Amino acid sequence: MLHEQLNEVGVEVEYGMEVVEYFEDAARGRAGVVLNDGSRREADLVVAADGVRGNSWPLIAGKPVPARSSGDAIFRVAFPVELASSDPQVAERFRMLEDGRSVFELWTGPGMHASFWRNQDQMHWSITHPDHGTAAESWSHVVSPEQVLNYTATVPGWPEIADRVIRITPSDQLVDWKLMWRDPQPTWTSPSGLVVQLGDAAHTFLPSSGNGGTQAMEDAISLASCIAMAGSKDRVPEATRIHNLLRFERVSCLQAFGVVNQARHNTEVAGKPKPPHLGRWIVEHDPEEYVRQNYEVAVAHLKDGAPFRNTNTPPGLVYTPWTIDGLLNAQQRGERTVLDGDWD
Ligand SMILES: Cc1cc2nc3c(=O)[nH]c(=O)nc-3n(C[C@H](O)[C@H](O)[C@H](O)COP(=O)(O)OP(=O)(O)OC[C@H]3O[C@@H](n4cnc5c(N)ncnc54)[C@H](O)[C@@H]3O)c2cc1C
C-alpha cells in the first residue's frame, strides 16, 4: 500500500541504501543523510525511521542512546496455512470464521504471552520467553521447533494444541528474537528541527503493548498532519516540534502500558491470568483530528508558554517522567507510578 501510494505521488524508493549518519544545515534549511558509500542525500525534512538501532541519536541527543536487552525474547514464525492444515486437529481449531474473518488466539500466563492465528494464507505464532542470552536481533537467528517444545514443556497448563502447531512448523523459519528497549526519550527532533525520529527509532515497545507498529503509524499520520497545518517549508521545524509535543506523552504511556500488561500476565482473576486491557483512549484515538484540534494552541505553548495539556493519554493522568528500572522498582514497592490513573 505504501509503495503504491509513493508511486502515485511520484516518490522514488531506493533500496539497499544504508544510512550511517544524519546531518542538518540550519542556515540553508536543509537536512540530510550520509550513506555507507559516502554519498549524501539532502531534503527539506529528514524522517529518521530506521528502527530500534537507528543512527540518528548522535544528531538528536548529541550522543548514541543504545537500546538494551529487556531480558525477554520471543519465538515467532509464519508459514503457509496448508502446512498447518495437515494436522486435522490444528485445521479444526484454527478454521476461518464463517464470515471469512481470520482466527486469533491470545494466551497469557505468568511472565509470558503467546499468540496463535491464521488468515487466508498463513499460520502465525509467537511466544515470549525469558532470554538466557541465546536470542538475537536478527531474522536469520533460527531455532528448531524442538527447542521451543523444550520450553513449553516447562510451562504449567500449556495447551496440547499449541504444541501440535509448533511440531508442524518448518524447522528453518522459526526466529528467536531478542526484545530490546530504551527508556522514553522526550526529544525526537534535531536541534534545528529538520530531522525527526519516527516509530521504533524514537520509542521502543514491548510486544505486550501490542502497539509498536500502531504508534509508528500514528506518528506518521501526526507528522504529516502537522506539516499540513504548518503549510510552508519554512515552518517545518515548528511542525516537527509540535508533532513531538503532541505525541511524546501518549507514546510514553503506551510504552509503560507494555510493562503493565506484562505484569498483568502474572495476576490471576478466578484462576485465570488477567487479559491484557485496551482502553478507549488507545483504540479510539484519531491522530489526524488530534493535530487539527491542538496544533494552534500547541504552537502558542511552544512560543509563548501558553497553557497546554495533552488529552490523548489515559483520562485524568498527569504525566510524570519515568524510566524502566524506576517503574519496575516502584511497582514492586507498591508506590504510585505513571501507570496510576484511569487506564480502562
Ligand atoms: C516480536 C514482536 C512482536 C510485535 N507485535 C506487535 C503488535 O502486535 N502490534 C504492533 O503494533 N506492533 C508490534 N510490534 C512492533 C512493531 O513491529 C514495530 O514497532 C514496528 O515495526 C516499528 O516500525 P518502524 O517502521 O518504526 O521500524 P522497523 O519496522 O524496524 O523499520 C525500520 C526500517 O529501517 C531500516 N533500517 C534500519 N537501519 C537502517 C539504516 N542504517 N539505513 C537504512 N535503513 C535502515 C530497516 O531495514 C527497516 O526496514 C512487534 C515487534 C516485535 C519484535
XYZ file of C-alpha atoms and ligand atoms in Angstrom:
397
model
C 0.000 0.000 0.000
C 2.781 2.373 0.960
C 4.712 1.609 -2.198
C 1.650 2.165 -4.388
C 0.957 5.466 -2.701
C 4.582 6.591 -3.140
C 4.383 5.733 -6.846
C 1.153 7.671 -7.082
C 2.730 10.855 -5.702
C 5.968 10.365 -7.650
C 8.335 9.488 -4.796
C 11.166 7.224 -5.870
C 12.299 4.481 -3.460
C 15.965 3.489 -3.477
C 16.658 0.088 -1.899
C 19.872 -1.225 -0.338
C 20.957 2.187 0.946
C 22.442 2.191 4.430
C 22.309 5.444 6.358
C 25.358 5.883 8.577
C 24.858 9.489 9.693
C 22.253 12.243 9.809
C 23.043 15.956 9.479
C 21.342 19.312 9.165
C 22.317 22.791 7.984
C 20.079 25.307 9.720
C 21.348 28.252 7.649
C 20.237 26.611 4.406
C 17.156 24.979 5.957
C 18.326 21.606 4.703
C 18.896 18.235 6.339
C 20.345 15.018 5.008
C 21.856 11.600 5.388
C 25.264 10.133 4.644
C 25.152 6.662 3.105
C 27.697 3.906 3.675
C 29.207 4.532 0.235
C 29.961 8.096 1.360
C 27.301 9.708 -0.841
C 24.842 12.177 0.610
C 21.131 12.875 0.168
C 19.503 16.167 1.173
C 15.930 17.265 1.764
C 13.812 19.929 3.463
C 12.975 17.387 6.159
C 14.523 14.035 7.040
C 12.412 11.439 8.841
C 14.669 9.039 10.728
C 12.554 5.856 10.718
C 15.366 3.322 10.896
C 14.094 1.250 13.804
C 15.440 0.303 17.234
C 19.090 0.532 16.195
C 18.621 3.818 14.331
C 21.619 6.039 13.654
C 20.029 9.412 14.391
C 20.788 9.608 18.138
C 24.146 11.404 17.783
C 22.369 14.263 15.983
C 19.172 14.222 18.080
C 20.670 13.693 21.551
C 24.288 14.644 20.911
C 25.382 11.074 21.733
C 24.416 7.466 20.963
C 21.499 6.210 23.077
C 21.721 2.438 22.671
C 18.781 0.122 23.329
C 19.410 -2.660 25.834
C 18.055 -6.146 26.317
C 14.682 -6.310 28.091
C 15.559 -9.748 29.460
C 12.871 -11.326 27.295
C 12.810 -12.780 23.818
C 10.094 -14.040 21.508
C 9.835 -17.090 19.295
C 7.979 -16.098 16.129
C 7.190 -17.574 12.753
C 4.720 -17.506 9.861
C 4.299 -20.331 7.356
C 1.821 -21.461 4.671
C -1.527 -22.405 6.140
C -1.675 -25.593 4.021
C 1.131 -26.969 6.152
C -0.733 -26.166 9.353
C -3.873 -27.796 7.978
C -2.004 -31.081 7.551
C -2.819 -31.762 11.219
C -6.621 -32.252 11.383
C -6.829 -31.005 14.974
C -4.966 -27.817 14.084
C -7.106 -27.390 10.958
C -10.257 -27.711 13.066
C -9.124 -25.391 15.875
C -7.908 -22.669 13.512
C -10.720 -22.755 10.943
C -11.559 -19.456 9.244
C -14.758 -17.995 10.653
C -17.920 -18.325 8.596
C -17.910 -14.650 7.687
C -14.382 -15.050 6.265
C -12.539 -13.460 9.164
C -9.267 -14.895 10.461
C -8.874 -16.569 13.856
C -6.644 -15.169 16.586
C -5.972 -16.725 19.990
C -4.004 -14.970 22.700
C -2.930 -16.948 25.770
C -1.315 -15.352 28.790
C 0.355 -16.896 31.810
C 2.934 -15.987 34.421
C 5.640 -13.943 32.687
C 4.583 -14.855 29.157
C 2.096 -14.434 26.398
C 1.528 -16.453 23.261
C -0.408 -15.638 20.092
C -1.577 -18.151 17.522
C -3.500 -17.053 14.478
C -4.291 -17.888 10.905
C -5.575 -15.929 7.959
C -6.336 -16.960 4.362
C -2.721 -17.786 3.537
C -0.661 -18.113 6.683
C -0.380 -19.693 10.093
C 1.482 -17.481 12.520
C 2.509 -17.894 16.135
C 4.710 -16.192 18.700
C 5.653 -16.999 22.306
C 7.518 -14.701 24.679
C 10.068 -16.294 26.995
C 12.948 -15.270 29.243
C 16.110 -14.606 27.223
C 19.028 -16.528 28.655
C 21.396 -14.937 26.164
C 20.547 -17.248 23.281
C 18.194 -14.920 21.350
C 19.411 -12.362 18.796
C 18.092 -9.285 16.986
C 18.171 -10.986 13.651
C 15.741 -12.510 11.185
C 18.347 -15.170 10.429
C 18.728 -16.380 14.035
C 16.759 -19.578 13.511
C 15.961 -22.134 16.238
C 14.305 -25.527 15.927
C 10.711 -26.340 16.927
C 12.188 -28.892 19.374
C 13.886 -26.066 21.282
C 10.508 -24.348 21.674
C 8.859 -27.610 22.752
C 11.545 -27.970 25.416
C 10.464 -24.576 26.720
C 6.688 -25.130 26.518
C 7.154 -28.414 28.425
C 8.176 -26.254 31.415
C 5.014 -24.102 31.283
C 2.286 -25.451 33.614
C -1.038 -25.990 31.828
C 0.417 -25.330 28.386
C -2.177 -26.427 25.778
C -1.501 -29.523 23.702
C -2.982 -27.881 20.591
C -0.233 -25.260 20.709
C 2.439 -27.936 20.756
C 0.772 -29.537 17.727
C 1.152 -26.256 15.821
C 4.782 -25.959 16.920
C 5.518 -29.536 15.796
C 4.381 -28.867 12.220
C 6.324 -25.600 11.972
C 9.068 -25.668 9.291
C 12.402 -26.122 11.038
C 14.268 -23.429 9.084
C 11.991 -20.434 9.637
C 11.492 -20.083 13.357
C 13.186 -16.994 14.783
C 14.170 -16.350 18.418
C 14.020 -12.551 18.562
C 15.708 -10.594 21.344
C 13.410 -7.866 22.694
C 15.227 -4.578 23.146
C 14.123 -1.422 24.908
C 15.219 2.110 25.730
C 13.903 4.497 28.386
C 11.478 7.103 26.985
C 13.412 9.910 25.260
C 11.351 13.124 25.193
C 13.193 14.800 22.292
C 12.729 13.304 18.848
C 13.826 16.349 16.843
C 17.286 17.595 15.881
C 18.449 20.971 17.235
C 17.135 22.795 14.144
C 14.018 20.641 13.862
C 14.863 19.468 10.350
C 15.366 15.818 11.302
C 12.694 13.969 13.259
C 12.700 10.417 14.571
C 9.659 8.256 13.980
C 8.456 4.822 15.111
C 10.888 2.474 16.842
C 13.737 4.877 16.078
C 12.103 7.282 18.563
C 10.497 4.831 21.012
C 10.889 1.117 21.732
C 7.992 -1.128 22.713
C 7.477 -4.492 24.369
C 5.189 -6.727 22.273
C 2.861 -6.921 25.305
C 1.817 -3.350 24.486
C 0.633 -4.571 21.073
C 1.350 -1.039 19.935
C 4.803 -0.503 18.423
C 3.619 -0.718 14.830
C 0.410 1.127 15.618
C 2.281 4.006 17.212
C 4.724 4.169 14.310
C 1.720 4.644 12.026
C 0.092 7.160 14.356
C 3.415 9.057 14.346
C 3.380 9.114 10.561
C -0.175 10.442 10.437
C 0.553 13.009 13.133
C 3.737 14.225 11.454
C 2.049 14.550 8.055
C -0.858 16.394 9.670
C 1.495 18.797 11.469
C 3.325 19.559 8.227
C -0.016 20.187 6.517
C -1.041 22.527 9.341
C 2.276 24.377 9.161
C 1.628 24.864 5.464
C 5.056 26.037 4.299
C 8.639 24.790 4.124
C 9.996 27.420 6.457
C 7.664 26.163 9.186
C 8.922 22.548 9.017
C 10.887 22.893 12.308
C 7.728 24.157 14.016
C 5.771 21.202 12.612
C 8.270 18.597 13.857
C 8.412 20.156 17.336
C 4.619 20.341 17.619
C 4.398 16.722 16.445
C 6.890 15.794 19.185
C 4.877 17.704 21.812
C 1.577 16.110 20.763
C 2.976 12.584 20.625
C 5.580 12.054 23.330
C 3.393 11.620 26.418
C 0.912 9.343 24.638
C 3.651 7.133 23.273
C 5.459 7.077 26.608
C 2.230 5.944 28.340
C 1.854 3.187 25.771
C 5.434 2.090 26.350
C 4.607 1.827 30.066
C 1.418 0.014 29.084
C 3.574 -2.811 27.718
C 5.150 -3.097 31.158
C 1.742 -3.102 32.897
C 0.348 -5.730 30.518
C 3.400 -7.871 31.142
C 2.718 -7.572 34.879
C -0.976 -8.451 34.354
C 0.106 -11.754 32.889
C 1.289 -12.614 36.376
C -2.004 -11.615 38.036
C -4.792 -14.140 38.237
C -8.553 -13.494 38.371
C -10.718 -16.535 39.205
C -7.763 -18.808 38.484
C -7.061 -17.244 35.085
C -4.452 -14.652 34.117
C -5.945 -11.181 33.670
C -6.312 -10.460 29.957
C -4.317 -7.526 28.595
C -6.546 -4.486 28.555
C -7.054 -1.971 25.778
C -8.583 1.305 26.912
C -10.734 3.574 24.755
C -8.020 6.230 24.916
C -5.859 3.840 22.899
C -8.205 2.440 20.280
C -10.446 5.447 19.687
C -7.683 7.971 19.103
C -7.593 9.795 15.771
C -4.129 11.372 15.414
C -5.109 13.470 12.387
C -8.085 15.033 14.150
C -5.968 15.492 17.293
C -3.466 17.580 15.350
C -6.247 19.654 13.778
C -7.719 20.404 17.192
C -4.483 21.075 19.049
C -1.946 22.471 16.601
C -2.507 26.195 17.143
C -2.713 26.006 20.919
C 0.426 23.840 20.944
C 2.220 26.497 18.849
C 1.174 29.156 21.383
C 2.500 26.917 24.144
C 5.899 26.467 22.489
C 6.218 30.147 21.505
C 4.713 31.973 24.494
C 4.335 29.350 27.207
C 0.502 29.388 26.939
C -1.044 26.547 28.966
C -1.318 23.272 27.118
C -2.169 19.760 28.254
C -2.318 16.654 26.096
C -5.617 14.752 26.147
C -4.513 11.689 24.175
C -3.290 9.893 27.321
C -5.275 7.938 29.970
C -8.087 10.192 31.283
C -7.049 12.134 34.372
C -3.395 11.197 34.065
C -0.856 13.848 34.992
C 2.219 12.725 33.105
C 5.326 12.125 35.153
C 8.602 11.103 33.527
C 9.633 7.520 34.196
C 12.381 5.037 33.479
C 12.001 1.306 33.045
C 14.048 0.427 36.145
C 12.296 3.107 38.217
C 8.895 1.859 37.091
C 9.617 -1.783 37.860
C 11.133 -0.934 41.254
C 8.244 1.374 42.197
C 5.709 -1.275 41.183
C 7.448 -3.817 43.369
C 7.365 -1.379 46.312
C 3.656 -0.634 45.668
C 4.351 3.084 45.047
C 2.438 5.420 42.710
C 3.730 5.454 39.141
C 2.807 6.838 35.743
C 0.605 3.748 35.496
C -1.815 5.020 38.150
C -4.836 6.627 36.509
C -7.840 5.528 34.504
C -6.226 3.158 32.041
C -9.506 1.442 31.148
C 8.079 -9.884 18.264
C 7.407 -8.584 18.006
C 6.003 -8.504 18.047
C 5.365 -7.293 17.766
N 3.994 -7.214 17.810
C 3.370 -6.061 17.540
C 1.943 -5.955 17.559
O 1.233 -6.907 17.838
N 1.385 -4.757 17.263
C 2.120 -3.679 16.950
O 1.548 -2.607 16.680
N 3.476 -3.740 16.927
C 4.111 -4.902 17.215
N 5.480 -4.969 17.192
C 6.262 -3.771 16.978
C 6.413 -3.393 15.533
O 6.911 -4.477 14.767
C 7.407 -2.227 15.448
O 7.077 -1.262 16.417
C 7.354 -1.580 14.083
O 7.810 -2.481 13.105
C 8.191 -0.309 14.057
O 8.155 0.208 12.774
P 9.310 1.162 12.259
O 8.970 1.454 10.850
O 9.477 2.288 13.210
O 10.644 0.324 12.376
P 11.070 -1.013 11.621
O 9.875 -1.842 11.287
O 12.152 -1.610 12.453
O 11.662 -0.470 10.262
C 12.916 0.161 10.216
C 13.434 0.038 8.814
O 14.631 0.797 8.706
C 15.603 0.012 8.029
N 16.921 0.445 8.527
C 17.482 0.194 9.734
N 18.690 0.761 9.824
C 18.889 1.392 8.655
C 19.976 2.161 8.134
N 21.075 2.401 8.848
N 19.854 2.656 6.876
C 18.740 2.432 6.136
N 17.684 1.710 6.571
C 17.768 1.206 7.807
C 15.289 -1.425 8.410
O 15.831 -2.308 7.438
C 13.765 -1.397 8.413
O 13.236 -1.636 7.139
C 6.130 -6.161 17.465
C 7.548 -6.249 17.407
C 8.172 -7.448 17.699
C 9.685 -7.519 17.638
